[in-house]
Amino acid sequence: MATVFVRLFTTVALLAITPGFAKGQQNGFPINMVGNKGTVGEEMTKLFGRQTDSVHGIVHMSLLNEIGKSSTDKKGRVNTTMSPLNPSSYNVSQQCIDDVTQYLTDIGYGQTYALRMADSTGRLPAGAMEGNGQWIGSSRECRNVKNVPNAGGTFNGKYCQATGYMTGIPSQLLIGVCVPDSCIGMDVLTIINTAHVLPYLTNVNVVHVQCIEERPLTTGTIVMFVIIGNLAVLMLAATLYDVIIKYVLNNNPSVTDELPVTIQDGDVTADVTSLLNTTSVSSQSSYQPGIFGECLLAFSVLTNGGKILDARHSSGTLAAIHGIRVLSMWWVILGHVFGLFNNFGDNTLDYAQRIVKRFTFQPILNGTFSVDSFFFLSGLLVTYLTLRELTEGRNVNWFMFYFHRFWRLTPVYMFIVFFYTYVFPYLITGPYASYITVEDNACVKHWWTNLLYINNLVPWPGKLSEQCYGVSWYLANDMQFHVISPVIIILLYKIPILGYVVISALMATCLSSTIGICISRDLTASMLKPTIDKTYTNFNSSDYYYTKPWTRISAYLVGMVVGYLLVKTKCKLKMNIFVNLLGWAVAWATGLAVIYGLYGVYNDHPLSRAAEVIYMTLCRVSWSLALGYLTFACLTGNGGPINAILSWTAWIPISRLTYCAYLIHIMVLQTYVMNRDRLLHLSDLEEVYMFLGTLVLTYCVSFVVSMMAEAPMMRLEKILVKAMKDRRSKAYTQ
C-alpha cells in the first residue's frame, strides 16, 4: 500500500508541475483536474486508458505488418491466418504448441495480452550502430501477462533471452522473447529456428535460450533467512540490554575504551583497533554483566555502531593508512562501476571506443592497481605490527597469529558467500534473472574452496567465472601471503640480511613467472588488442596471471620491506628536504608512468612486444614502490600536506567498513543493473551518478552487515581470548 501511495503521489506531483497541467491540457491528452467531480484516480485512469487504446491499435497494425499475414474482409475487419504448428514436426511439448498457436492467433484478433507479449519481445533498437547487441525487450511487460484462458486452463507470460544471430548482422545478439510459460528454453529455441513464426524473430538463428523460471525457496535459502532472523533478534536484544545497563542500572556511567594496537590488528582491509576492544564499564558501576551477558552485548548496535563511527586516532595508529585504504576502495568501486555497467549499455561499443582514448580515463582503465595497494597495505601492517611486538620484547603467539586472521575474515566472508548463493538470486527479478540462480551458482559446489582460501587455485586454473564469488580471489591470495609471512618476519627480526635475501628471491620468482606467463600465454597489456587479434589475451583477464599468488606477491613483499623500515626508524626520520623532494618526484613519476604508460597504445601508438612484456612485468612492483615511498614519507613525518589529507580523521569510520564494502559492493552493483527493465545509455554523467549512488549504498549496507556479522565476531573473539587468559592465570596461581 505504501508503495502504491508513493507512486501515485509522485505521478500527481509530476503532472502538477508540468506546464499546461492546470489549464487541462498536456501533450495532447485532455485532462481537467480543476473543478472535476471525479477523483484523481478516476481521471488518471481515463487519461491512461485513452493512451492505451490509441497505442493498442498502433501496436496491432504494426504486428500484423511484421507478420505479413493481415487481410481485410468485406466489412473492414482484420482477419489473420496463422500457419499452425504441427506437433509431429517439432520436438516441442504439445501444451507449448497449443499455447503458442493461441498466442499467435490472438495477435490477429487484437487481444490485448497477445499484443503485450509481442510488444515485449526484443527487436532492432535505436543505437544498434553504436554497439547495442542486447535487444532485451521488456521482461516486466511480458511477465505481467497473467491467467490467459486456454484449452488446458490458463497460461502466463514467460520471459526468455535468446542468444543468436540475425541475417545481415555479424555480431552475436541477445534478444528478449516472450512466450507462454508452458514452454521451456529448448521449446523456444526449436520454435524460433524451425517454425519461424514468432513476431520480430522470423530471420533469427538462435544457439541458446535461457528463461526466467519460477523459483521456489531452497533449503539453503530458508536456512539463511533463519540465520539472518536470529542475528536480527540478537542485535535487538543486545541493544536493549546495553541501553538498560548504561542508562538504567548504571545511570549512564562513564565508559573507558582500551585502545592498544596489538598484533591482532594487522589487517589489510579494515583497521579494527577500536572494534577489537570491548567497552568496559568503570569500576564505579554497580552492575557488571557475566560471561553470557558479555557475549550478548557483542551484538549491541549501540556499542558496535559507536565504535565504528568513532573518529579518534588511538595511540600508535598509522594514521595515513586510513586515507590510503578508503581511496583504494573507492578506486575499486569506480573501476567495477565502469566495467560492469558497460556490459548493460545500449551504446557500449561507441562509448568504450571514445573513453579509452582519453587521458583522464587512464586511472579508471588501470583500476586493477587498487588491489595491489591492498596487498601492499597487508604486507606493511602484518610486518610492522608483528616486528614491533618482537622488538618490544613481547612473545608472539603464532597460533593466535593464524587464528585471529582466520576468525577476523571468515565469519562475515562466509555470511556474504552464502547470502550471495541462496538469497541474492531472489533479489534479481529483471530481464537477467535467469543468469543468477541458486542452481547455477558456483558456490553450491565450490564454497569449501573459499573457506580454505584456495579458490584462486581450485578448480584449476581458477577461472573467475568458475570461482565462488569472483571478487574473493583477492582474499585467497592475501591469506596465502599471510601464511608464509612469519618466515620472512622472523628472519627480518633475527637475521635481517637473510630476510632480504628471501624477499629478493620471492620477488625474482614473481617477476620471472610473470615474464614466462606473459610470453607463453600471449598476454597483452592493451584491452583493445584482443578484439583485433584473437590470439592475444589481456593480462588482467588471464586466469593464469591475474589471480595467482606467484604473479601478485610483489606488492605484498614491498609492503613488508616498508613495514620493516618503519619499525627500524620507529616512524621518525628527519630527511634532508632535497632528498625528500627527490623521493617524492621519483615516486610521482613512477606512479604516473604506471597509470598513463599505455595512453599511447590506445591512441594508435602501440608498444613493441618487448616493451609490452617489460610493462606487464614491472608495472605492479613499480606501483608498489611509488606507494611505498608515499606511505613511508607520511608515516615518518615527511608527508607534508599529503599526510594531512590521508590522516584526516573523517577517513577512520569509513576505513573500518572497507572489508565489508569490498565484499558487498559487487552485489549492490548487480542488484541495480540486473533489475533494470531497460538498458543504460552510457555517458559521463550517467557513470558519475552510478558511482556516487553505488558508493553511498555500499557503505550503508556495509554498516548493517558489519553490525550483524563482523563486529560481533571480533568482540566474541576478544571475550574468548580474555576468558582463556583468565583461566590460565587462575591455574598458574593455584
JSON list of C-alpha atoms in Angstrom, two decimals, residues 49-234:
[
{"chain": "A", "resi": 49, "resn": "GLY", "atom": "CA", "xyz": [-6.94, 4.37, -20.69]},
{"chain": "A", "resi": 50, "resn": "ARG", "atom": "CA", "xyz": [-7.25, 6.65, -23.71]},
{"chain": "A", "resi": 51, "resn": "GLN", "atom": "CA", "xyz": [-3.50, 6.47, -24.25]},
{"chain": "A", "resi": 52, "resn": "THR", "atom": "CA", "xyz": [-3.56, 2.66, -24.04]},
{"chain": "A", "resi": 53, "resn": "ASP", "atom": "CA", "xyz": [-6.43, 2.44, -26.53]},
{"chain": "A", "resi": 54, "resn": "SER", "atom": "CA", "xyz": [-4.53, 4.58, -29.02]},
{"chain": "A", "resi": 55, "resn": "VAL", "atom": "CA", "xyz": [-1.33, 2.60, -28.65]},
{"chain": "A", "resi": 56, "resn": "HIS", "atom": "CA", "xyz": [-3.28, -0.68, -28.84]},
{"chain": "A", "resi": 57, "resn": "GLY", "atom": "CA", "xyz": [-4.31, -0.01, -32.41]},
{"chain": "A", "resi": 58, "resn": "ILE", "atom": "CA", "xyz": [-0.85, 1.14, -33.46]},
{"chain": "A", "resi": 59, "resn": "VAL", "atom": "CA", "xyz": [0.82, -1.94, -31.96]},
{"chain": "A", "resi": 60, "resn": "HIS", "atom": "CA", "xyz": [-1.77, -4.22, -33.54]},
{"chain": "A", "resi": 61, "resn": "MET", "atom": "CA", "xyz": [-1.28, -2.90, -37.05]},
{"chain": "A", "resi": 62, "resn": "SER", "atom": "CA", "xyz": [2.50, -2.88, -36.60]},
{"chain": "A", "resi": 63, "resn": "LEU", "atom": "CA", "xyz": [2.47, -6.53, -35.60]},
{"chain": "A", "resi": 64, "resn": "LEU", "atom": "CA", "xyz": [0.22, -7.51, -38.47]},
{"chain": "A", "resi": 65, "resn": "ASN", "atom": "CA", "xyz": [2.53, -5.74, -40.84]},
{"chain": "A", "resi": 66, "resn": "GLU", "atom": "CA", "xyz": [5.52, -7.51, -39.25]},
{"chain": "A", "resi": 67, "resn": "ILE", "atom": "CA", "xyz": [3.91, -10.91, -39.59]},
{"chain": "A", "resi": 68, "resn": "GLY", "atom": "CA", "xyz": [2.77, -10.08, -43.10]},
{"chain": "A", "resi": 69, "resn": "LYS", "atom": "CA", "xyz": [-0.47, -12.10, -42.89]},
{"chain": "A", "resi": 70, "resn": "SER", "atom": "CA", "xyz": [-3.11, -9.43, -42.48]},
{"chain": "A", "resi": 71, "resn": "SER", "atom": "CA", "xyz": [-6.13, -9.06, -44.73]},
{"chain": "A", "resi": 72, "resn": "THR", "atom": "CA", "xyz": [-9.45, -7.29, -44.55]},
{"chain": "A", "resi": 73, "resn": "ASP", "atom": "CA", "xyz": [-12.87, -8.79, -45.05]},
{"chain": "A", "resi": 74, "resn": "LYS", "atom": "CA", "xyz": [-15.81, -7.09, -46.74]},
{"chain": "A", "resi": 75, "resn": "LYS", "atom": "CA", "xyz": [-16.82, -5.36, -43.53]},
{"chain": "A", "resi": 76, "resn": "GLY", "atom": "CA", "xyz": [-13.33, -3.93, -42.97]},
{"chain": "A", "resi": 77, "resn": "ARG", "atom": "CA", "xyz": [-12.44, -6.28, -40.15]},
{"chain": "A", "resi": 78, "resn": "VAL", "atom": "CA", "xyz": [-8.92, -7.65, -39.89]},
{"chain": "A", "resi": 79, "resn": "ASN", "atom": "CA", "xyz": [-8.55, -11.39, -40.41]},
{"chain": "A", "resi": 80, "resn": "THR", "atom": "CA", "xyz": [-5.30, -13.25, -39.83]},
{"chain": "A", "resi": 81, "resn": "THR", "atom": "CA", "xyz": [-4.44, -16.76, -40.90]},
{"chain": "A", "resi": 82, "resn": "MET", "atom": "CA", "xyz": [-1.57, -18.14, -38.85]},
{"chain": "A", "resi": 83, "resn": "SER", "atom": "CA", "xyz": [0.42, -21.10, -40.06]},
{"chain": "A", "resi": 84, "resn": "PRO", "atom": "CA", "xyz": [-0.40, -23.76, -37.45]},
{"chain": "A", "resi": 85, "resn": "LEU", "atom": "CA", "xyz": [2.43, -25.55, -35.67]},
{"chain": "A", "resi": 86, "resn": "ASN", "atom": "CA", "xyz": [2.38, -29.27, -36.41]},
{"chain": "A", "resi": 87, "resn": "PRO", "atom": "CA", "xyz": [3.14, -31.21, -33.20]},
{"chain": "A", "resi": 88, "resn": "SER", "atom": "CA", "xyz": [4.67, -34.07, -35.15]},
{"chain": "A", "resi": 89, "resn": "SER", "atom": "CA", "xyz": [7.12, -31.78, -36.94]},
{"chain": "A", "resi": 90, "resn": "TYR", "atom": "CA", "xyz": [8.86, -30.24, -33.93]},
{"chain": "A", "resi": 91, "resn": "ASN", "atom": "CA", "xyz": [10.42, -31.50, -30.72]},
{"chain": "A", "resi": 92, "resn": "VAL", "atom": "CA", "xyz": [8.20, -29.24, -28.66]},
{"chain": "A", "resi": 93, "resn": "SER", "atom": "CA", "xyz": [5.71, -30.08, -25.93]},
{"chain": "A", "resi": 94, "resn": "GLN", "atom": "CA", "xyz": [2.09, -30.27, -27.02]},
{"chain": "A", "resi": 95, "resn": "GLN", "atom": "CA", "xyz": [0.94, -27.73, -24.45]},
{"chain": "A", "resi": 96, "resn": "CYS", "atom": "CA", "xyz": [3.59, -25.27, -25.61]},
{"chain": "A", "resi": 97, "resn": "ILE", "atom": "CA", "xyz": [2.48, -25.68, -29.23]},
{"chain": "A", "resi": 98, "resn": "ASP", "atom": "CA", "xyz": [-1.17, -25.16, -28.30]},
{"chain": "A", "resi": 99, "resn": "ASP", "atom": "CA", "xyz": [-0.42, -22.04, -26.26]},
{"chain": "A", "resi": 100, "resn": "VAL", "atom": "CA", "xyz": [1.90, -20.52, -28.87]},
{"chain": "A", "resi": 101, "resn": "THR", "atom": "CA", "xyz": [-0.70, -21.18, -31.58]},
{"chain": "A", "resi": 102, "resn": "GLN", "atom": "CA", "xyz": [-3.35, -19.45, -29.48]},
{"chain": "A", "resi": 103, "resn": "TYR", "atom": "CA", "xyz": [-0.99, -16.55, -28.76]},
{"chain": "A", "resi": 104, "resn": "LEU", "atom": "CA", "xyz": [-0.23, -16.05, -32.46]},
{"chain": "A", "resi": 105, "resn": "THR", "atom": "CA", "xyz": [-3.89, -16.34, -33.41]},
{"chain": "A", "resi": 106, "resn": "ASP", "atom": "CA", "xyz": [-4.89, -13.81, -30.76]},
{"chain": "A", "resi": 107, "resn": "ILE", "atom": "CA", "xyz": [-2.42, -11.32, -32.18]},
{"chain": "A", "resi": 108, "resn": "GLY", "atom": "CA", "xyz": [-4.56, -11.31, -35.30]},
{"chain": "A", "resi": 109, "resn": "TYR", "atom": "CA", "xyz": [-7.70, -10.73, -33.26]},
{"chain": "A", "resi": 110, "resn": "GLY", "atom": "CA", "xyz": [-6.02, -7.86, -31.44]},
{"chain": "A", "resi": 111, "resn": "GLN", "atom": "CA", "xyz": [-6.22, -9.43, -27.98]},
{"chain": "A", "resi": 112, "resn": "THR", "atom": "CA", "xyz": [-4.52, -7.11, -25.51]},
{"chain": "A", "resi": 113, "resn": "TYR", "atom": "CA", "xyz": [-2.49, -9.83, -23.76]},
{"chain": "A", "resi": 114, "resn": "ALA", "atom": "CA", "xyz": [-1.12, -11.08, -27.11]},
{"chain": "A", "resi": 115, "resn": "LEU", "atom": "CA", "xyz": [-0.16, -7.58, -28.19]},
{"chain": "A", "resi": 116, "resn": "ARG", "atom": "CA", "xyz": [1.61, -7.06, -24.87]},
{"chain": "A", "resi": 117, "resn": "MET", "atom": "CA", "xyz": [3.56, -10.30, -25.25]},
{"chain": "A", "resi": 118, "resn": "ALA", "atom": "CA", "xyz": [4.61, -9.40, -28.78]},
{"chain": "A", "resi": 119, "resn": "ASP", "atom": "CA", "xyz": [5.36, -5.81, -27.78]},
{"chain": "A", "resi": 120, "resn": "SER", "atom": "CA", "xyz": [7.69, -7.00, -25.01]},
{"chain": "A", "resi": 121, "resn": "THR", "atom": "CA", "xyz": [9.79, -9.03, -27.45]},
{"chain": "A", "resi": 122, "resn": "GLY", "atom": "CA", "xyz": [13.14, -7.50, -28.37]},
{"chain": "A", "resi": 123, "resn": "ARG", "atom": "CA", "xyz": [13.71, -6.06, -31.83]},
{"chain": "A", "resi": 124, "resn": "LEU", "atom": "CA", "xyz": [16.10, -3.78, -33.68]},
{"chain": "A", "resi": 125, "resn": "PRO", "atom": "CA", "xyz": [16.55, -0.83, -31.28]},
{"chain": "A", "resi": 126, "resn": "ALA", "atom": "CA", "xyz": [17.91, 2.65, -31.57]},
{"chain": "A", "resi": 127, "resn": "GLY", "atom": "CA", "xyz": [21.67, 2.65, -31.12]},
{"chain": "A", "resi": 128, "resn": "ALA", "atom": "CA", "xyz": [22.27, -0.64, -32.91]},
{"chain": "A", "resi": 129, "resn": "MET", "atom": "CA", "xyz": [25.06, 1.03, -34.87]},
{"chain": "A", "resi": 130, "resn": "GLU", "atom": "CA", "xyz": [26.64, 2.15, -31.59]},
{"chain": "A", "resi": 131, "resn": "GLY", "atom": "CA", "xyz": [27.14, -1.43, -30.46]},
{"chain": "A", "resi": 132, "resn": "ASN", "atom": "CA", "xyz": [23.75, -2.26, -28.94]},
{"chain": "A", "resi": 133, "resn": "GLY", "atom": "CA", "xyz": [23.64, -6.03, -29.26]},
{"chain": "A", "resi": 134, "resn": "GLN", "atom": "CA", "xyz": [21.21, -6.61, -26.39]},
{"chain": "A", "resi": 135, "resn": "TRP", "atom": "CA", "xyz": [17.65, -6.32, -27.67]},
{"chain": "A", "resi": 136, "resn": "ILE", "atom": "CA", "xyz": [16.13, -7.26, -24.36]},
{"chain": "A", "resi": 137, "resn": "GLY", "atom": "CA", "xyz": [12.58, -6.01, -24.88]},
{"chain": "A", "resi": 138, "resn": "SER", "atom": "CA", "xyz": [10.64, -5.71, -21.63]},
{"chain": "A", "resi": 139, "resn": "SER", "atom": "CA", "xyz": [10.65, -8.53, -19.11]},
{"chain": "A", "resi": 140, "resn": "ARG", "atom": "CA", "xyz": [8.21, -6.67, -16.87]},
{"chain": "A", "resi": 141, "resn": "GLU", "atom": "CA", "xyz": [5.59, -6.22, -19.60]},
{"chain": "A", "resi": 142, "resn": "CYS", "atom": "CA", "xyz": [5.92, -9.88, -20.55]},
{"chain": "A", "resi": 143, "resn": "ARG", "atom": "CA", "xyz": [5.67, -11.26, -17.04]},
{"chain": "A", "resi": 144, "resn": "ASN", "atom": "CA", "xyz": [2.68, -9.03, -16.26]},
{"chain": "A", "resi": 145, "resn": "VAL", "atom": "CA", "xyz": [0.62, -11.17, -18.64]},
{"chain": "A", "resi": 146, "resn": "LYS", "atom": "CA", "xyz": [-1.32, -13.39, -16.26]},
{"chain": "A", "resi": 147, "resn": "ASN", "atom": "CA", "xyz": [-4.04, -16.06, -16.40]},
{"chain": "A", "resi": 148, "resn": "VAL", "atom": "CA", "xyz": [-4.73, -16.20, -20.13]},
{"chain": "A", "resi": 149, "resn": "PRO", "atom": "CA", "xyz": [-7.53, -18.79, -20.70]},
{"chain": "A", "resi": 150, "resn": "ASN", "atom": "CA", "xyz": [-6.61, -21.74, -22.91]},
{"chain": "A", "resi": 151, "resn": "ALA", "atom": "CA", "xyz": [-7.85, -25.25, -23.58]},
{"chain": "A", "resi": 152, "resn": "GLY", "atom": "CA", "xyz": [-5.90, -26.70, -20.66]},
{"chain": "A", "resi": 153, "resn": "GLY", "atom": "CA", "xyz": [-6.63, -23.97, -18.14]},
{"chain": "A", "resi": 154, "resn": "THR", "atom": "CA", "xyz": [-4.54, -20.77, -18.20]},
{"chain": "A", "resi": 155, "resn": "PHE", "atom": "CA", "xyz": [-1.04, -19.62, -19.03]},
{"chain": "A", "resi": 156, "resn": "ASN", "atom": "CA", "xyz": [1.17, -16.68, -18.09]},
{"chain": "A", "resi": 157, "resn": "GLY", "atom": "CA", "xyz": [3.83, -14.79, -19.99]},
{"chain": "A", "resi": 158, "resn": "LYS", "atom": "CA", "xyz": [7.36, -16.14, -19.63]},
{"chain": "A", "resi": 159, "resn": "TYR", "atom": "CA", "xyz": [10.39, -14.00, -20.44]},
{"chain": "A", "resi": 160, "resn": "CYS", "atom": "CA", "xyz": [13.39, -15.66, -22.11]},
{"chain": "A", "resi": 161, "resn": "GLN", "atom": "CA", "xyz": [16.62, -14.40, -23.60]},
{"chain": "A", "resi": 162, "resn": "ALA", "atom": "CA", "xyz": [17.77, -15.94, -26.86]},
{"chain": "A", "resi": 163, "resn": "THR", "atom": "CA", "xyz": [21.41, -15.78, -27.89]},
{"chain": "A", "resi": 164, "resn": "GLY", "atom": "CA", "xyz": [21.93, -15.97, -31.64]},
{"chain": "A", "resi": 165, "resn": "TYR", "atom": "CA", "xyz": [22.48, -14.24, -34.94]},
{"chain": "A", "resi": 166, "resn": "MET", "atom": "CA", "xyz": [20.28, -12.23, -37.29]},
{"chain": "A", "resi": 167, "resn": "THR", "atom": "CA", "xyz": [20.69, -12.13, -41.04]},
{"chain": "A", "resi": 168, "resn": "GLY", "atom": "CA", "xyz": [22.93, -9.23, -42.03]},
{"chain": "A", "resi": 169, "resn": "ILE", "atom": "CA", "xyz": [24.35, -8.63, -38.52]},
{"chain": "A", "resi": 170, "resn": "PRO", "atom": "CA", "xyz": [27.76, -10.32, -37.94]},
{"chain": "A", "resi": 171, "resn": "SER", "atom": "CA", "xyz": [27.92, -9.96, -34.16]},
{"chain": "A", "resi": 172, "resn": "GLN", "atom": "CA", "xyz": [26.08, -12.14, -31.66]},
{"chain": "A", "resi": 173, "resn": "LEU", "atom": "CA", "xyz": [22.81, -10.78, -30.29]},
{"chain": "A", "resi": 174, "resn": "LEU", "atom": "CA", "xyz": [20.90, -11.21, -27.04]},
{"chain": "A", "resi": 175, "resn": "ILE", "atom": "CA", "xyz": [17.17, -10.92, -27.76]},
{"chain": "A", "resi": 176, "resn": "GLY", "atom": "CA", "xyz": [14.32, -10.90, -25.26]},
{"chain": "A", "resi": 177, "resn": "VAL", "atom": "CA", "xyz": [11.46, -13.27, -26.14]},
{"chain": "A", "resi": 178, "resn": "CYS", "atom": "CA", "xyz": [8.02, -13.51, -24.56]},
{"chain": "A", "resi": 179, "resn": "VAL", "atom": "CA", "xyz": [6.30, -16.89, -24.76]},
{"chain": "A", "resi": 180, "resn": "PRO", "atom": "CA", "xyz": [3.64, -18.82, -22.81]},
{"chain": "A", "resi": 181, "resn": "ASP", "atom": "CA", "xyz": [5.01, -20.31, -19.59]},
{"chain": "A", "resi": 182, "resn": "SER", "atom": "CA", "xyz": [4.23, -23.84, -20.78]},
{"chain": "A", "resi": 183, "resn": "CYS", "atom": "CA", "xyz": [7.33, -23.59, -22.99]},
{"chain": "A", "resi": 184, "resn": "ILE", "atom": "CA", "xyz": [10.83, -24.37, -21.79]},
{"chain": "A", "resi": 185, "resn": "GLY", "atom": "CA", "xyz": [14.05, -22.98, -23.22]},
{"chain": "A", "resi": 186, "resn": "MET", "atom": "CA", "xyz": [14.53, -25.83, -25.72]},
{"chain": "A", "resi": 187, "resn": "ASP", "atom": "CA", "xyz": [10.94, -25.40, -26.93]},
{"chain": "A", "resi": 188, "resn": "VAL", "atom": "CA", "xyz": [11.57, -21.72, -27.60]},
{"chain": "A", "resi": 189, "resn": "LEU", "atom": "CA", "xyz": [14.84, -22.43, -29.42]},
{"chain": "A", "resi": 190, "resn": "THR", "atom": "CA", "xyz": [13.13, -25.00, -31.67]},
{"chain": "A", "resi": 191, "resn": "ILE", "atom": "CA", "xyz": [10.17, -22.76, -32.45]},
{"chain": "A", "resi": 192, "resn": "ILE", "atom": "CA", "xyz": [12.40, -19.81, -33.37]},
{"chain": "A", "resi": 193, "resn": "ASN", "atom": "CA", "xyz": [14.80, -21.81, -35.52]},
{"chain": "A", "resi": 194, "resn": "THR", "atom": "CA", "xyz": [12.31, -24.16, -37.17]},
{"chain": "A", "resi": 195, "resn": "ALA", "atom": "CA", "xyz": [8.84, -22.64, -37.26]},
{"chain": "A", "resi": 196, "resn": "HIS", "atom": "CA", "xyz": [9.88, -19.00, -37.85]},
{"chain": "A", "resi": 197, "resn": "VAL", "atom": "CA", "xyz": [6.54, -17.71, -36.63]},
{"chain": "A", "resi": 198, "resn": "LEU", "atom": "CA", "xyz": [7.28, -15.55, -33.57]},
{"chain": "A", "resi": 199, "resn": "PRO", "atom": "CA", "xyz": [6.99, -11.80, -34.22]},
{"chain": "A", "resi": 200, "resn": "TYR", "atom": "CA", "xyz": [10.29, -9.99, -34.90]},
{"chain": "A", "resi": 201, "resn": "LEU", "atom": "CA", "xyz": [12.22, -13.29, -34.81]},
{"chain": "A", "resi": 202, "resn": "THR", "atom": "CA", "xyz": [11.45, -14.78, -38.23]},
{"chain": "A", "resi": 203, "resn": "ASN", "atom": "CA", "xyz": [15.02, -14.26, -39.52]},
{"chain": "A", "resi": 204, "resn": "VAL", "atom": "CA", "xyz": [16.94, -15.09, -36.34]},
{"chain": "A", "resi": 205, "resn": "ASN", "atom": "CA", "xyz": [19.06, -18.19, -35.81]},
{"chain": "A", "resi": 206, "resn": "VAL", "atom": "CA", "xyz": [19.31, -18.98, -32.10]},
{"chain": "A", "resi": 207, "resn": "VAL", "atom": "CA", "xyz": [22.03, -21.04, -30.43]},
{"chain": "A", "resi": 208, "resn": "HIS", "atom": "CA", "xyz": [20.90, -20.81, -26.81]},
{"chain": "A", "resi": 209, "resn": "VAL", "atom": "CA", "xyz": [17.79, -19.81, -24.88]},
{"chain": "A", "resi": 210, "resn": "GLN", "atom": "CA", "xyz": [17.57, -19.09, -21.16]},
{"chain": "A", "resi": 211, "resn": "CYS", "atom": "CA", "xyz": [14.23, -18.41, -19.48]},
{"chain": "A", "resi": 212, "resn": "ILE", "atom": "CA", "xyz": [13.21, -16.91, -16.16]},
{"chain": "A", "resi": 213, "resn": "GLU", "atom": "CA", "xyz": [11.52, -19.71, -14.25]},
{"chain": "A", "resi": 214, "resn": "GLU", "atom": "CA", "xyz": [9.51, -19.63, -11.05]},
{"chain": "A", "resi": 215, "resn": "ARG", "atom": "CA", "xyz": [11.91, -20.33, -8.21]},
{"chain": "A", "resi": 216, "resn": "PRO", "atom": "CA", "xyz": [10.68, -21.96, -5.01]},
{"chain": "A", "resi": 217, "resn": "LEU", "atom": "CA", "xyz": [12.70, -21.32, -1.87]},
{"chain": "A", "resi": 218, "resn": "THR", "atom": "CA", "xyz": [15.54, -23.78, -1.44]},
{"chain": "A", "resi": 219, "resn": "THR", "atom": "CA", "xyz": [16.61, -25.32, 1.86]},
{"chain": "A", "resi": 220, "resn": "GLY", "atom": "CA", "xyz": [19.71, -23.15, 1.86]},
{"chain": "A", "resi": 221, "resn": "THR", "atom": "CA", "xyz": [17.60, -20.05, 1.36]},
{"chain": "A", "resi": 222, "resn": "ILE", "atom": "CA", "xyz": [15.36, -20.92, 4.29]},
{"chain": "A", "resi": 223, "resn": "VAL", "atom": "CA", "xyz": [18.40, -21.59, 6.49]},
{"chain": "A", "resi": 224, "resn": "MET", "atom": "CA", "xyz": [19.86, -18.21, 5.55]},
{"chain": "A", "resi": 225, "resn": "PHE", "atom": "CA", "xyz": [16.58, -16.48, 6.41]},
{"chain": "A", "resi": 226, "resn": "VAL", "atom": "CA", "xyz": [16.63, -18.21, 9.80]},
{"chain": "A", "resi": 227, "resn": "ILE", "atom": "CA", "xyz": [20.24, -17.13, 10.41]},
{"chain": "A", "resi": 228, "resn": "ILE", "atom": "CA", "xyz": [19.51, -13.54, 9.42]},
{"chain": "A", "resi": 229, "resn": "GLY", "atom": "CA", "xyz": [16.39, -13.51, 11.60]},
{"chain": "A", "resi": 230, "resn": "ASN", "atom": "CA", "xyz": [18.27, -14.87, 14.59]},
{"chain": "A", "resi": 231, "resn": "LEU", "atom": "CA", "xyz": [21.05, -12.33, 14.16]},
{"chain": "A", "resi": 232, "resn": "ALA", "atom": "CA", "xyz": [18.49, -9.54, 13.96]},
{"chain": "A", "resi": 233, "resn": "VAL", "atom": "CA", "xyz": [16.85, -10.76, 17.17]},
{"chain": "A", "resi": 234, "resn": "LEU", "atom": "CA", "xyz": [20.24, -10.94, 18.89]}
]
